[in-house]
């Protein structure tokens, strides 16, 4: 075999190996995609190709695989973004609940056994807080709750004179 023939054979072998590697990559990619096209709404692979594509003498399956893969990656990225947003909301809720739990634990540790009068005073205080909560917190959606809850907490006046909250209870016990 002369040098030019050997060079040609080497080139053909390298080209064949390159095509086999590309086809293997396409097959691997195709296996990673969902079997159904339910995520995209396309019924056939040709529907994924741009309208300007010509199908005459062209193998469309590899191009269609690339389009499906690109669309599937977009779907996965959207799903990841939504999951991260949901996780962030859940972490915020968890932190708020931890803070509330810690405050209740501190409150219960510091308090002594209640007398009937103290229980009535606490009930009056909690009833006033609940009434204020119902009147000022918008419960139409999670975002509305968080927005209005924070505003309610900032506006809530825990320092009101005691007689405003406990005067009715005090009058009842006399």
mmCIF file with all atom_site columns, N, CA, C and O in Angstrom, residues 17 54 56 92 106 108 114 126 135 139 162:
data_model
loop_
_atom_site.group_PDB
_atom_site.id
_atom_site.type_symbol
_atom_site.label_atom_id
_atom_site.label_alt_id
_atom_site.label_comp_id
_atom_site.label_asym_id
_atom_site.label_entity_id
_atom_site.label_seq_id
_atom_site.pdbx_PDB_ins_code
_atom_site.Cartn_x
_atom_site.Cartn_y
_atom_site.Cartn_z
_atom_site.occupancy
_atom_site.B_iso_or_equiv
_atom_site.pdbx_formal_charge
_atom_site.auth_seq_id
_atom_site.auth_comp_id
_atom_site.auth_asym_id
_atom_site.auth_atom_id
_atom_site.pdbx_PDB_model_num
ATOM 1  N N  . UNK A 1 17  ? -15.037 6.554  12.434 1.00 0.00 ? 17  UNK A N  1
ATOM 2  C CA . UNK A 1 17  ? -15.048 6.593  13.901 1.00 0.00 ? 17  UNK A CA 1
ATOM 3  C C  . UNK A 1 17  ? -15.740 7.864  14.409 1.00 0.00 ? 17  UNK A C  1
ATOM 4  O O  . UNK A 1 17  ? -16.487 7.828  15.391 1.00 0.00 ? 17  UNK A O  1
ATOM 5  N N  . UNK A 1 54  ? -35.555 21.745 4.864  1.00 0.00 ? 54  UNK A N  1
ATOM 6  C CA . UNK A 1 54  ? -35.920 20.905 3.730  1.00 0.00 ? 54  UNK A CA 1
ATOM 7  C C  . UNK A 1 54  ? -35.667 19.458 4.119  1.00 0.00 ? 54  UNK A C  1
ATOM 8  O O  . UNK A 1 54  ? -34.614 19.128 4.642  1.00 0.00 ? 54  UNK A O  1
ATOM 9  N N  . UNK A 1 56  ? -35.712 16.902 1.938  1.00 0.00 ? 56  UNK A N  1
ATOM 10 C CA . UNK A 1 56  ? -35.282 16.139 0.787  1.00 0.00 ? 56  UNK A CA 1
ATOM 11 C C  . UNK A 1 56  ? -33.845 15.685 0.999  1.00 0.00 ? 56  UNK A C  1
ATOM 12 O O  . UNK A 1 56  ? -32.933 16.493 1.130  1.00 0.00 ? 56  UNK A O  1
ATOM 13 N N  . UNK A 1 92  ? -38.663 30.093 54.133 1.00 0.00 ? 92  UNK A N  1
ATOM 14 C CA . UNK A 1 92  ? -39.133 31.298 54.816 1.00 0.00 ? 92  UNK A CA 1
ATOM 15 C C  . UNK A 1 92  ? -40.206 30.940 55.837 1.00 0.00 ? 92  UNK A C  1
ATOM 16 O O  . UNK A 1 92  ? -40.171 31.411 56.979 1.00 0.00 ? 92  UNK A O  1
ATOM 17 N N  . UNK A 1 106 ? -40.083 30.205 74.998 1.00 0.00 ? 106 UNK A N  1
ATOM 18 C CA . UNK A 1 106 ? -39.561 31.176 75.967 1.00 0.00 ? 106 UNK A CA 1
ATOM 19 C C  . UNK A 1 106 ? -40.673 31.703 76.859 1.00 0.00 ? 106 UNK A C  1
ATOM 20 O O  . UNK A 1 106 ? -40.500 31.852 78.062 1.00 0.00 ? 106 UNK A O  1
ATOM 21 N N  . UNK A 1 108 ? -43.517 30.197 77.651 1.00 0.00 ? 108 UNK A N  1
ATOM 22 C CA . UNK A 1 108 ? -44.019 29.179 78.579 1.00 0.00 ? 108 UNK A CA 1
ATOM 23 C C  . UNK A 1 108 ? -42.991 28.861 79.657 1.00 0.00 ? 108 UNK A C  1
ATOM 24 O O  . UNK A 1 108 ? -43.360 28.518 80.780 1.00 0.00 ? 108 UNK A O  1
ATOM 25 N N  . UNK A 1 114 ? -50.874 29.840 85.934 1.00 0.00 ? 114 UNK A N  1
ATOM 26 C CA . UNK A 1 114 ? -51.812 30.938 85.804 1.00 0.00 ? 114 UNK A CA 1
ATOM 27 C C  . UNK A 1 114 ? -52.958 30.831 86.807 1.00 0.00 ? 114 UNK A C  1
ATOM 28 O O  . UNK A 1 114 ? -53.456 29.746 87.082 1.00 0.00 ? 114 UNK A O  1
ATOM 29 N N  . UNK A 1 126 ? -55.242 37.741 73.614 1.00 0.00 ? 126 UNK A N  1
ATOM 30 C CA . UNK A 1 126 ? -55.205 36.923 72.396 1.00 0.00 ? 126 UNK A CA 1
ATOM 31 C C  . UNK A 1 126 ? -56.423 37.178 71.510 1.00 0.00 ? 126 UNK A C  1
ATOM 32 O O  . UNK A 1 126 ? -56.306 37.192 70.279 1.00 0.00 ? 126 UNK A O  1
ATOM 33 N N  . UNK A 1 135 ? -58.794 41.427 60.826 1.00 0.00 ? 135 UNK A N  1
ATOM 34 C CA . UNK A 1 135 ? -59.128 42.688 60.170 1.00 0.00 ? 135 UNK A CA 1
ATOM 35 C C  . UNK A 1 135 ? -58.015 43.224 59.280 1.00 0.00 ? 135 UNK A C  1
ATOM 36 O O  . UNK A 1 135 ? -58.291 43.980 58.354 1.00 0.00 ? 135 UNK A O  1
ATOM 37 N N  . UNK A 1 139 ? -55.871 37.084 53.538 1.00 0.00 ? 139 UNK A N  1
ATOM 38 C CA . UNK A 1 139 ? -55.609 35.655 53.398 1.00 0.00 ? 139 UNK A CA 1
ATOM 39 C C  . UNK A 1 139 ? -56.000 35.125 52.023 1.00 0.00 ? 139 UNK A C  1
ATOM 40 O O  . UNK A 1 139 ? -56.222 33.935 51.851 1.00 0.00 ? 139 UNK A O  1
ATOM 41 N N  . UNK A 1 162 ? -52.340 48.542 79.428 1.00 0.00 ? 162 UNK A N  1
ATOM 42 C CA . UNK A 1 162 ? -52.942 47.282 79.867 1.00 0.00 ? 162 UNK A CA 1
ATOM 43 C C  . UNK A 1 162 ? -54.435 47.407 80.070 1.00 0.00 ? 162 UNK A C  1
ATOM 44 O O  . UNK A 1 162 ? -55.187 46.463 79.802 1.00 0.00 ? 162 UNK A O  1
#
